[in-house]
PDB file of C-alpha atoms in Angstrom:
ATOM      1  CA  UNK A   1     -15.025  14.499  25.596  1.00  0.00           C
ATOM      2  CA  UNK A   2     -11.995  16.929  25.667  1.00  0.00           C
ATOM      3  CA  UNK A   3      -9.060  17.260  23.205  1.00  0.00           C
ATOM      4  CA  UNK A   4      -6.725  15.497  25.759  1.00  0.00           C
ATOM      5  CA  UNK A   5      -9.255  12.641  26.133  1.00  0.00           C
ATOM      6  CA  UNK A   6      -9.615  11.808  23.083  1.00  0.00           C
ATOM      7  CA  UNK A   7      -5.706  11.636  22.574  1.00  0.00           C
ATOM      8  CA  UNK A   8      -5.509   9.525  25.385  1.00  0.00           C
ATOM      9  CA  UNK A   9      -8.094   7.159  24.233  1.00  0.00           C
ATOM     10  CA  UNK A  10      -6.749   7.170  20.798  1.00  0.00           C
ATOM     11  CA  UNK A  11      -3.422   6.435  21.959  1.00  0.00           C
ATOM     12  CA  UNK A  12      -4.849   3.593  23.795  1.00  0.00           C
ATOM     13  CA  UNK A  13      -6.571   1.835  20.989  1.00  0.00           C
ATOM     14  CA  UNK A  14      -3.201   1.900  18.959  1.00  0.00           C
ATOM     15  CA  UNK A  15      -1.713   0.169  21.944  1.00  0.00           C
ATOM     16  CA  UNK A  16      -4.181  -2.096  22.273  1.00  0.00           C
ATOM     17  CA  UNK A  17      -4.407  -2.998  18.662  1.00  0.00           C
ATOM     18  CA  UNK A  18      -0.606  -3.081  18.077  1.00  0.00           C
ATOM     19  CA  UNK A  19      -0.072  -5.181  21.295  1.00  0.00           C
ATOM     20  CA  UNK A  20      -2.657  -7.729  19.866  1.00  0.00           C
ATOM     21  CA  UNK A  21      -0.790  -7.611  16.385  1.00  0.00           C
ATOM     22  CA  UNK A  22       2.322  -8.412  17.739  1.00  0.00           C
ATOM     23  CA  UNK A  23       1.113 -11.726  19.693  1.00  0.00           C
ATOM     24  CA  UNK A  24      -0.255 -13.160  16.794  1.00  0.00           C
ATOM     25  CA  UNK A  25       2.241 -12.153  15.077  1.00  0.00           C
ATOM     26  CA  UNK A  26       4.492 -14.168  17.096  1.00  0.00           C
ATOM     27  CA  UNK A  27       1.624 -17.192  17.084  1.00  0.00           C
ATOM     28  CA  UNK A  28       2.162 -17.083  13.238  1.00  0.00           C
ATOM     29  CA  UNK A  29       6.047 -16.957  13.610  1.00  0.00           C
ATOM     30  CA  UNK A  30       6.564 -20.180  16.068  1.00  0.00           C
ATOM     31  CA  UNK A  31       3.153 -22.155  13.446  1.00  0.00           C
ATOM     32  CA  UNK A  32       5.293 -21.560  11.103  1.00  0.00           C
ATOM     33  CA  UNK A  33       8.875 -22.159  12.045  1.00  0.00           C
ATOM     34  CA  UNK A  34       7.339 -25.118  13.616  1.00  0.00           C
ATOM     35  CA  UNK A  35       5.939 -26.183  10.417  1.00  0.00           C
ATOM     36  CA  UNK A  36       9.522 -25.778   9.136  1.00  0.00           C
ATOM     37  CA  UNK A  37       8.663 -22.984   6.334  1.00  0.00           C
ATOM     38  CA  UNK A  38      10.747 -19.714   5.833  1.00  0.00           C
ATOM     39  CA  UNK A  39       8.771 -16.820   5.330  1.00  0.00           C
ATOM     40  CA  UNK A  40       9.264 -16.436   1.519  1.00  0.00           C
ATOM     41  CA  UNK A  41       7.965 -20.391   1.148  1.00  0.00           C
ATOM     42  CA  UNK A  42       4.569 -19.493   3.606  1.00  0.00           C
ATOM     43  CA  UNK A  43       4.010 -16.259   1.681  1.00  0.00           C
ATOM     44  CA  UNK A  44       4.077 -18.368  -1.424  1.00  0.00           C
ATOM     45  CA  UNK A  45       1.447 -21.101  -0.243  1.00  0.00           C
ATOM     46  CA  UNK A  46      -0.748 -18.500   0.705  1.00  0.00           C
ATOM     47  CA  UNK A  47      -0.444 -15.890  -2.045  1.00  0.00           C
ATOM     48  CA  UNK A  48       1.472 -13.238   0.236  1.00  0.00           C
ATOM     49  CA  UNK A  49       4.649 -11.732  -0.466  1.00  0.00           C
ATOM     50  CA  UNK A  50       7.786 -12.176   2.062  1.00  0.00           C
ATOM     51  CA  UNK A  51       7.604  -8.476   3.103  1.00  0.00           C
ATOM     52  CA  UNK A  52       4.117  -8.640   4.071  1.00  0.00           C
ATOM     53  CA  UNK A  53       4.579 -11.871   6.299  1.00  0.00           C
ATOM     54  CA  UNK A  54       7.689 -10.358   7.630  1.00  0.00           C
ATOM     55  CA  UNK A  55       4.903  -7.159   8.734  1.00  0.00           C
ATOM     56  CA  UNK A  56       2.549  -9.634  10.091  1.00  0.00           C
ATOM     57  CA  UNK A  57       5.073 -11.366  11.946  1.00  0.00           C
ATOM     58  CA  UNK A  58       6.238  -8.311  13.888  1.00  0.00           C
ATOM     59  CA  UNK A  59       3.013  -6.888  14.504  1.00  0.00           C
ATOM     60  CA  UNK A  60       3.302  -3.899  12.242  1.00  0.00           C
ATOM     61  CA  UNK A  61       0.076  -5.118  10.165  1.00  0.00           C
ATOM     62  CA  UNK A  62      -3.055  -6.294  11.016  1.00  0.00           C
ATOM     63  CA  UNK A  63      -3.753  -9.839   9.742  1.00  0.00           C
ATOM     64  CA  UNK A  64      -7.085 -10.138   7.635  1.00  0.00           C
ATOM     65  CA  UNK A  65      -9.405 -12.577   8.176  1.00  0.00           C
ATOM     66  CA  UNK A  66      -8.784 -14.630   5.143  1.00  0.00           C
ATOM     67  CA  UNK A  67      -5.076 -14.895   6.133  1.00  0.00           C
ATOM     68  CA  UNK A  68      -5.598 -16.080   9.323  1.00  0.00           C
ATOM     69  CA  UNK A  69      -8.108 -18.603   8.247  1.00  0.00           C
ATOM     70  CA  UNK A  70      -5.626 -19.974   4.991  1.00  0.00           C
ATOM     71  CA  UNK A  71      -2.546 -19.940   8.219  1.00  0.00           C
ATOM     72  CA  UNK A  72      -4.001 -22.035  10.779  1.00  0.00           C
ATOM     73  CA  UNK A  73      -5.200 -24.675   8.134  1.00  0.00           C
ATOM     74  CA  UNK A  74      -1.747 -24.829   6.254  1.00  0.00           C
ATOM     75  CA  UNK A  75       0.281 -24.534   9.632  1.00  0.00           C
ATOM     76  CA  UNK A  76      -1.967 -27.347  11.269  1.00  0.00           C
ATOM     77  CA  UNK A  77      -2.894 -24.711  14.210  1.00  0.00           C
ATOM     78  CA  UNK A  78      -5.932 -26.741  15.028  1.00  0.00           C
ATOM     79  CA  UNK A  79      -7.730 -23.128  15.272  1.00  0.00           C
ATOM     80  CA  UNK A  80      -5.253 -21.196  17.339  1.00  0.00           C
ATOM     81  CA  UNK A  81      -5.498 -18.752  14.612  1.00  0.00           C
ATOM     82  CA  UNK A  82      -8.872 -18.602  13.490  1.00  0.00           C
ATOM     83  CA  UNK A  83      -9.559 -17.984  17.542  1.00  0.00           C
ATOM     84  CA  UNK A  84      -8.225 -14.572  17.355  1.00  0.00           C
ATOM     85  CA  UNK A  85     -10.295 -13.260  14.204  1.00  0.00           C
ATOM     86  CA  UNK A  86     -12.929 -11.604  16.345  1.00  0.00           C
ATOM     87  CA  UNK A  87     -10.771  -9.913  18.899  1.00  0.00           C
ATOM     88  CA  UNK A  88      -8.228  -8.638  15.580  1.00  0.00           C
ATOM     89  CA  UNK A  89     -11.087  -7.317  13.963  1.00  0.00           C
ATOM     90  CA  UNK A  90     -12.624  -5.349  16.822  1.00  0.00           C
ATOM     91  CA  UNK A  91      -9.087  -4.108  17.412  1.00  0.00           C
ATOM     92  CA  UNK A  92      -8.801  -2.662  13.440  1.00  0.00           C
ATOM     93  CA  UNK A  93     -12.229  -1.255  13.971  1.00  0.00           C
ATOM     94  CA  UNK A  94     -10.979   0.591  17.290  1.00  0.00           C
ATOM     95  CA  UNK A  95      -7.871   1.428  15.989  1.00  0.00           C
ATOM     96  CA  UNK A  96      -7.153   4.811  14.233  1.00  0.00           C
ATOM     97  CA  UNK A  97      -4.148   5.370  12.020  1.00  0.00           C
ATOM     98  CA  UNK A  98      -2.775   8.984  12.167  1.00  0.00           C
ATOM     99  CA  UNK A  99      -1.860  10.693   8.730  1.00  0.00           C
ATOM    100  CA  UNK A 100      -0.386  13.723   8.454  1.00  0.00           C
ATOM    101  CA  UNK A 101      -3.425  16.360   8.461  1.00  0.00           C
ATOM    102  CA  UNK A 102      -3.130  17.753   5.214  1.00  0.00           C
ATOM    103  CA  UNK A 103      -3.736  14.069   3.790  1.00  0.00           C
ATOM    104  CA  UNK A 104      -6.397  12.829   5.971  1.00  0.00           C
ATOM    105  CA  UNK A 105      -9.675  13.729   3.915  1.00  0.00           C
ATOM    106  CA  UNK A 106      -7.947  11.655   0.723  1.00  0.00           C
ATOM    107  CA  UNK A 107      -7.171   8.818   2.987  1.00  0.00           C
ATOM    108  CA  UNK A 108     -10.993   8.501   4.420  1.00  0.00           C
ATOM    109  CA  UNK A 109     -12.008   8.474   0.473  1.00  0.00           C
ATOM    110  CA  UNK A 110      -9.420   6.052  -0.120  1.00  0.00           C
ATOM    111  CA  UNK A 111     -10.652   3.691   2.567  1.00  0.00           C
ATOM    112  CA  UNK A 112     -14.599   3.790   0.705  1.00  0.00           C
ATOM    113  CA  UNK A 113     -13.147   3.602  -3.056  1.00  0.00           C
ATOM    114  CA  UNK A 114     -14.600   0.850  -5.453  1.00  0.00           C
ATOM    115  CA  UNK A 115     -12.182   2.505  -8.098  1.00  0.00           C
ATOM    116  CA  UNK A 116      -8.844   4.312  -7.767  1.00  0.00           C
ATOM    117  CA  UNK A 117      -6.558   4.985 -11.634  1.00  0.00           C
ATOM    118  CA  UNK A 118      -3.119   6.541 -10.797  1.00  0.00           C
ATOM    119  CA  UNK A 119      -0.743   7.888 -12.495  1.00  0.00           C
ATOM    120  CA  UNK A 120       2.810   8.562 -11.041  1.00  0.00           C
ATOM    121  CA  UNK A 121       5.950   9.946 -12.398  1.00  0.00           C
ATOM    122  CA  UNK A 122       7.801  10.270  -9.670  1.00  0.00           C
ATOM    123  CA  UNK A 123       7.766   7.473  -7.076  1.00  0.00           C
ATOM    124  CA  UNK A 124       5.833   3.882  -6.583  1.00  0.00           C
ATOM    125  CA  UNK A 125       2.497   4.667  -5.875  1.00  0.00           C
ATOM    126  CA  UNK A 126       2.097   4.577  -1.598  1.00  0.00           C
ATOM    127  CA  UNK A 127      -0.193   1.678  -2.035  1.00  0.00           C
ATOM    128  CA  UNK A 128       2.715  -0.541  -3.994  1.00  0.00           C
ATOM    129  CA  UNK A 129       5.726   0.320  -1.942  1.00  0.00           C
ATOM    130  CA  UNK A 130       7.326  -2.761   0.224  1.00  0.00           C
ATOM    131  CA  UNK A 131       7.964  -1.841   4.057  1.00  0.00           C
ATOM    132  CA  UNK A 132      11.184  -1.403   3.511  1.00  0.00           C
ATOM    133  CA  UNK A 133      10.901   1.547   0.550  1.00  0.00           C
ATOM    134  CA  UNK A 134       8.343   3.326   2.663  1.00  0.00           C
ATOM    135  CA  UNK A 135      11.226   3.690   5.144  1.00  0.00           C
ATOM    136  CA  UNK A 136      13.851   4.550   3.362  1.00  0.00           C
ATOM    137  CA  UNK A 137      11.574   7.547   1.683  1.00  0.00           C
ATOM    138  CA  UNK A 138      10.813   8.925   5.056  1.00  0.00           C
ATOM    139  CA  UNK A 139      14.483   8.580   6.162  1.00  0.00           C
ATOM    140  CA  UNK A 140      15.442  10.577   3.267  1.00  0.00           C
ATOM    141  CA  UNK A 141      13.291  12.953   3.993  1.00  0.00           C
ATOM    142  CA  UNK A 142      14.328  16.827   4.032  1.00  0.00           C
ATOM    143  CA  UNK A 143      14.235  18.304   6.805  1.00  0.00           C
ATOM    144  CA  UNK A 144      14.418  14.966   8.784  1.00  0.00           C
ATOM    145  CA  UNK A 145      12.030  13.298  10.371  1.00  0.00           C
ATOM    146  CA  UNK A 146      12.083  11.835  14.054  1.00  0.00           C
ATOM    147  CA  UNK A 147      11.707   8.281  14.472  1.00  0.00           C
ATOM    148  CA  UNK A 148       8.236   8.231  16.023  1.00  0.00           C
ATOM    149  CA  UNK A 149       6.929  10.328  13.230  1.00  0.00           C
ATOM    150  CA  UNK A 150       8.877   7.696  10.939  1.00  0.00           C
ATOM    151  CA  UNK A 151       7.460   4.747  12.437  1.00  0.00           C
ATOM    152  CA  UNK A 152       3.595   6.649  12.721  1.00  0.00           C
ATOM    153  CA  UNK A 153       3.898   6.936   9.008  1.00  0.00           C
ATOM    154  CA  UNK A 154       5.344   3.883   7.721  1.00  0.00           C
ATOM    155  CA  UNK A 155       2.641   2.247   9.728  1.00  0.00           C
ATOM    156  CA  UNK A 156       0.235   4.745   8.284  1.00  0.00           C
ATOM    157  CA  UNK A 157       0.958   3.938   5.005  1.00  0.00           C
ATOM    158  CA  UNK A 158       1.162  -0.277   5.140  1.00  0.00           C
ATOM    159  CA  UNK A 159      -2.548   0.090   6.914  1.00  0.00           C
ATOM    160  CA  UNK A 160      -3.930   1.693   3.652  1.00  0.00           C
ATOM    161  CA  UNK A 161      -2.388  -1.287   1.768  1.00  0.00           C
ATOM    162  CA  UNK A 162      -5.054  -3.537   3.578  1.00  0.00           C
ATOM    163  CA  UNK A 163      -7.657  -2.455   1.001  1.00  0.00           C
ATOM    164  CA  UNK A 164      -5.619  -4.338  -1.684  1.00  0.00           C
ATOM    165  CA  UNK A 165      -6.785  -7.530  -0.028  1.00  0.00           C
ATOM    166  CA  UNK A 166     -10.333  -6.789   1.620  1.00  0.00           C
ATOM    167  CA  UNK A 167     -13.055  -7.976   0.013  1.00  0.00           C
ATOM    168  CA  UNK A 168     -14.388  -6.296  -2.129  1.00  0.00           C
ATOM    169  CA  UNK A 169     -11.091  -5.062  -3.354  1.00  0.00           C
ATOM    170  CA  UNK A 170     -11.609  -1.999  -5.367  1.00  0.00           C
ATOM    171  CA  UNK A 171     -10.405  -2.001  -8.738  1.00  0.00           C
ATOM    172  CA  UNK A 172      -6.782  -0.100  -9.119  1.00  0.00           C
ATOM    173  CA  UNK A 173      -5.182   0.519 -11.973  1.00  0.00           C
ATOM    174  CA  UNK A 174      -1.443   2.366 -12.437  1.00  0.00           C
ATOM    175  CA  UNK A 175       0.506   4.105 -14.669  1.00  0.00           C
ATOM    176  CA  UNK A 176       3.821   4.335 -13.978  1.00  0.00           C
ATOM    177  CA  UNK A 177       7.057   6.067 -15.475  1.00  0.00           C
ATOM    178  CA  UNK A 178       9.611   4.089 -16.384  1.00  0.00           C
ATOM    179  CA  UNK A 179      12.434   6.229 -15.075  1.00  0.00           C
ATOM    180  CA  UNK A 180      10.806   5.629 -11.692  1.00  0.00           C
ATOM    181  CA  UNK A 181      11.519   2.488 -12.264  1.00  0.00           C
ATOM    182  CA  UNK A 182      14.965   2.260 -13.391  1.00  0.00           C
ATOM    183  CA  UNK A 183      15.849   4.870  -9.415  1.00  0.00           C
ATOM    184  CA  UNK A 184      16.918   2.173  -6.799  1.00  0.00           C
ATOM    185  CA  UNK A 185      15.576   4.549  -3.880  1.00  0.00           C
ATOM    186  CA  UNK A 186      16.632   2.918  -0.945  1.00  0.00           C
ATOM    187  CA  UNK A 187      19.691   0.689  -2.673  1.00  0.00           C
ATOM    188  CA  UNK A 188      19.553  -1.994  -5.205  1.00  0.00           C
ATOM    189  CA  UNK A 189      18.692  -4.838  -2.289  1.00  0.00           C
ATOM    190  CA  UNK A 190      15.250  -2.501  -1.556  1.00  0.00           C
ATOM    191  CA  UNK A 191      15.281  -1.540  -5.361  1.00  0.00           C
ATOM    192  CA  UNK A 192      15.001  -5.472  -6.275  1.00  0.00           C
ATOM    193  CA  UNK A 193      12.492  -6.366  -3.457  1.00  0.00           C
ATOM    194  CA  UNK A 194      10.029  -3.332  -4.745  1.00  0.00           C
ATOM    195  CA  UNK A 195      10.020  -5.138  -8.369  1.00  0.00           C
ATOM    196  CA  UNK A 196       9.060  -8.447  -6.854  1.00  0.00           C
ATOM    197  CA  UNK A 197       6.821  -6.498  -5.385  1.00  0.00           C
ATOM    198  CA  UNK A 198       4.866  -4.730  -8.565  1.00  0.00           C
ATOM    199  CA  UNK A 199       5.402  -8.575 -10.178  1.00  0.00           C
ATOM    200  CA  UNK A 200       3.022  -9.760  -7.672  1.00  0.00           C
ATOM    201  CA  UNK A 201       0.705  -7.467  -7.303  1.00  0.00           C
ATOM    202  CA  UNK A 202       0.591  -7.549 -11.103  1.00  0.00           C
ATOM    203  CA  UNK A 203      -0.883 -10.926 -10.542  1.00  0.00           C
ATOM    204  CA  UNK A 204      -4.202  -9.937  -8.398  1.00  0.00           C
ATOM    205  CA  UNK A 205      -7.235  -9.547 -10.137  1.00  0.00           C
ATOM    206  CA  UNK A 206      -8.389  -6.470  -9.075  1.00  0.00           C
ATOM    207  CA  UNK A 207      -5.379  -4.422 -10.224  1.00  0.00           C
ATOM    208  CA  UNK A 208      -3.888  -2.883 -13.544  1.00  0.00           C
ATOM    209  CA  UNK A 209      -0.560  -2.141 -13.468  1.00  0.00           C
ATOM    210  CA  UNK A 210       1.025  -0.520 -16.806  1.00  0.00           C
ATOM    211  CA  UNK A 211       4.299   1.447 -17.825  1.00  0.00           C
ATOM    212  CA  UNK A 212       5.067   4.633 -19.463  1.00  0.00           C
ATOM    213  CA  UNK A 213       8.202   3.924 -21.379  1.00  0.00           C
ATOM    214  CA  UNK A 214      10.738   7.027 -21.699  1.00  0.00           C
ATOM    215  CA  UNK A 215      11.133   6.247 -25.343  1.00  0.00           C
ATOM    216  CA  UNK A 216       7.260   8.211 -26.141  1.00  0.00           C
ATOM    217  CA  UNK A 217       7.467  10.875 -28.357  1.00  0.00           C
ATOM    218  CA  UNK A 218       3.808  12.088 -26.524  1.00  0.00           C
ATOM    219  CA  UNK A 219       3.596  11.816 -22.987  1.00  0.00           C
ATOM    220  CA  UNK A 220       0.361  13.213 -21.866  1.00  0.00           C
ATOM    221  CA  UNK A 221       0.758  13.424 -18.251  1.00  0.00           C
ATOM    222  CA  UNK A 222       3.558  15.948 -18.603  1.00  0.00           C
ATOM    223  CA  UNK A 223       1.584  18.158 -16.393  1.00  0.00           C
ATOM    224  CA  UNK A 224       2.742  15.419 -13.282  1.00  0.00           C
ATOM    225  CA  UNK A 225       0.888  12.898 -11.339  1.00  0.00           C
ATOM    226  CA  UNK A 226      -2.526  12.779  -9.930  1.00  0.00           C
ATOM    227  CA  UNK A 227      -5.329  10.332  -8.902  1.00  0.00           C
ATOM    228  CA  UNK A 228      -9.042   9.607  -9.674  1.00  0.00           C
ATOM    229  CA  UNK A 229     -10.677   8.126  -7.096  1.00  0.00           C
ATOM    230  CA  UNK A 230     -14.443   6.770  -6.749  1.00  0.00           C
ATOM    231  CA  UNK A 231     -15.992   6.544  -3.206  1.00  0.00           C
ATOM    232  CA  UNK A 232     -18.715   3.685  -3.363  1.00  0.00           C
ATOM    233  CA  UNK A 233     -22.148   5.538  -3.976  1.00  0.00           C
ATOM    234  CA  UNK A 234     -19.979   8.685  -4.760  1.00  0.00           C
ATOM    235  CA  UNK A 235     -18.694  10.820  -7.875  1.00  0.00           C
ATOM    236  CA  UNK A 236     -15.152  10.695  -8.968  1.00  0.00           C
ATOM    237  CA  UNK A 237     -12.825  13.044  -7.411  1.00  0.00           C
ATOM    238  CA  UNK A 238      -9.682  14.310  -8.859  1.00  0.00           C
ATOM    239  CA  UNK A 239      -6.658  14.450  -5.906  1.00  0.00           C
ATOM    240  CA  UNK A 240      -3.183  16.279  -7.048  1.00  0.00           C
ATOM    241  CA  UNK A 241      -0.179  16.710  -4.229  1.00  0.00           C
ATOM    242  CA  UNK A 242       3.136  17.876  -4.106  1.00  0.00           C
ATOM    243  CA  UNK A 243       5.620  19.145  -1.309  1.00  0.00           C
ATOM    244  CA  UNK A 244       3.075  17.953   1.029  1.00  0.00           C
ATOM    245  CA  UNK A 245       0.135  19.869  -0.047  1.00  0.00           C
ATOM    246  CA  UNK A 246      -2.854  17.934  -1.078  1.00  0.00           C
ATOM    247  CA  UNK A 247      -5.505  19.218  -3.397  1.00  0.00           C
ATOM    248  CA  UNK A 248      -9.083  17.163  -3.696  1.00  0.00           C
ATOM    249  CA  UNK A 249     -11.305  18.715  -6.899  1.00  0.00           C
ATOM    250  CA  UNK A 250     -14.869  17.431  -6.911  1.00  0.00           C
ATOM    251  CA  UNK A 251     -15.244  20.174  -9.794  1.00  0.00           C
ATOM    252  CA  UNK A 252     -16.909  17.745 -12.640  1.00  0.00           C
ATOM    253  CA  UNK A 253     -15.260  19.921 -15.344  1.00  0.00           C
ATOM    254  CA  UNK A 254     -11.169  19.378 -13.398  1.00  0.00           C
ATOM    255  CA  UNK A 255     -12.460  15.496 -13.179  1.00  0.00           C
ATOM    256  CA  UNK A 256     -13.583  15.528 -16.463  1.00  0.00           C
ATOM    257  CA  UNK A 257     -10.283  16.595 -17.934  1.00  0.00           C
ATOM    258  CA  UNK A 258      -8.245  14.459 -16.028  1.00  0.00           C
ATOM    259  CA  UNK A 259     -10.258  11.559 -16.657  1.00  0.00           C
ATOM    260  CA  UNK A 260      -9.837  12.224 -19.872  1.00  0.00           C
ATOM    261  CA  UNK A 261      -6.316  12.467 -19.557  1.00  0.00           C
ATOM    262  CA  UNK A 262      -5.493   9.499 -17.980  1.00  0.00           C
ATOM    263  CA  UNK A 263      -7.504   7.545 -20.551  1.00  0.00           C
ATOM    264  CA  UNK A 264      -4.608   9.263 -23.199  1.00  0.00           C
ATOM    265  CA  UNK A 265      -2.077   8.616 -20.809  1.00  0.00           C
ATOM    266  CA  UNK A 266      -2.701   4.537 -20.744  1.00  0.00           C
ATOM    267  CA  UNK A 267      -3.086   4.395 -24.192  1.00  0.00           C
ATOM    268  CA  UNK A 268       0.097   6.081 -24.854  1.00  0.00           C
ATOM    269  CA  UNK A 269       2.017   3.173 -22.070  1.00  0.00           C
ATOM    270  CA  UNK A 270       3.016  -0.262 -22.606  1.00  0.00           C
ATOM    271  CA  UNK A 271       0.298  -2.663 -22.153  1.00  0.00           C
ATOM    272  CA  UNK A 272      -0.082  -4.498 -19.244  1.00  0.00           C
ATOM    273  CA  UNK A 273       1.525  -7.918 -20.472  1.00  0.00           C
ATOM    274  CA  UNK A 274       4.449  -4.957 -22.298  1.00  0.00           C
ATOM    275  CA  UNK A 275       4.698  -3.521 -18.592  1.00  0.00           C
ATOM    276  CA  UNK A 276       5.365  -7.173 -16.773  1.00  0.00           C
ATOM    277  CA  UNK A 277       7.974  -8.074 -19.140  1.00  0.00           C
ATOM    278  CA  UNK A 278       9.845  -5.189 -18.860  1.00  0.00           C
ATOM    279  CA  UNK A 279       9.792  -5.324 -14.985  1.00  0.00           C
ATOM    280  CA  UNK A 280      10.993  -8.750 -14.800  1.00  0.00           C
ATOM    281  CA  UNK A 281      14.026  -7.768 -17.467  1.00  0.00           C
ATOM    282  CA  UNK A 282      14.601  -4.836 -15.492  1.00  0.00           C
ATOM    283  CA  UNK A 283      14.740  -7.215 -12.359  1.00  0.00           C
ATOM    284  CA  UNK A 284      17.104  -9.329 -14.214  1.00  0.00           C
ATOM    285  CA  UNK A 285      19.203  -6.628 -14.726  1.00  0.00           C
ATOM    286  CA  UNK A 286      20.391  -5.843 -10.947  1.00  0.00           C
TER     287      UNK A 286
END
């Protein structure tokens, strides 16, 4: 098949797949405003946050199967939902999500992890930012963007969230600096959704969320942020960016040390119970 060909039939897949997320997106819209819920009170029966059913309901995610199966029996849909399981998940499976190049070879690791430990002193980590954040960080972007590349990578980004929820999840745990914290990126209305945010996804099971408080007198991860990342049936790879250039190291010595180094840098943060509490009083603050 040539280059061209393969655009074009990539291209059409994303249509497809976003044409068939935005009709059952607008299924799950009338179900609920039928069933008289706002989004906030159905993301809240189900265990989803408003931001996410506000994605789903415009087609910019692809609804999981357990979602779709909790919706139709809570909205009474008498299996409207559940119908279109089959044909969503032979869309995902079609559909390919373009990241920017120099990212692409972490992303496909990302998608087979069973364990991913970051550590971030700059920004929420990609797979914790609300919609809405992920936006605003691309608008902001120097040199600017164009809206198509805006929108490809916003919807880039929200597709990698789907592994939060898959089953099984892989396990995730997060160190985060406080200071990035405390920077309402976006403006305090964003700010305050992206803590509601790291609340609830504080909650799941499968993921470890912890802060580095500014008041340390040893900070270990002074040397900046980075990621450790376990493919199932893989070794651990070490994965380091800045100013959009990636670096993977599946040197065991590099891995080594920054295993090691993120074990220093979570014992060194607040624990995770510490971390909650002082989300929520930073929440409380705005």
């Amino acid at each position: 098949m040539s280059e061209a060909a393969e655009t074009r039939e990539s291209y059409d897949e994303d249509e497809q797949s976003s044409d068939l997320n935005r009709a059952v997106g607008k299924q799950v819209r009338l179900l609920r405003e039928r069933a008289g819920f706002t989004q906030r009170e159905l993301g809240d029966r189900l265990g989803y946050g408003e931001d996410l059913i506000s994605s789903l309901e415009r087609g910019r995610r692809t609804p999981q199967r357990e979602f779709l199966e909790a919706a139709d029996e809570l909205l009474a849909a008498g299996g409207l939902l559940k119908a279109t399981i089959e044909d969503v998940e032979k869309a995902k499976a079609k559909a390919r999500v373009r990241h920017p190049a120099w990212f692409r070879d972490y992303a496909r690791l990302e998608r087979e992890a069973v364990e991913i430990n970051d550590y971030n002193c700059h920004d929420i980590p990609g797979l914790f930012q609300t919609e809405r954040r992920i936006r605003a960080l691309y608008e902001m972007r120097k040199p600017l963007l164009d809206e198509e590349t805006i929108e490809q990578r916003v919807t880039s980004r929200l597709a990698r969230q789907e592994i939060l929820t898959c089953w099984p999840p892989p396990m995730i745990s997060s160190v985060i600096d406080e200071s990035v914290l405390r920077r309402p990126l976006g403006g305090l209305e964003i700010h305050k959704e992206q803590l509601e945010q790291l609340i609830r996804l504080a909650g799941l099971r499968n993921v470890e969320l912890q802060v580095m408080p500014t008041d340390r007198i040893e900070h270990a991860g002074m040397g900046g942020a980075f990621i450790l990342l376990t493919p199932k049936g893989k070794r651990q790879v070490g994965y380091t960016e800045v100013q959009d250039s990636a670096r993977l190291s599946t040197d065991s010595e590099e891995v080594r040390i920054l295993a090691a180094r993120y074990g220093s840098i979570r014992a060194q943060a607040l624990t995770m119970r510490e971390s909650l509490d002082l989300i929520k009083d930073m929440l409380g603050e705005l």
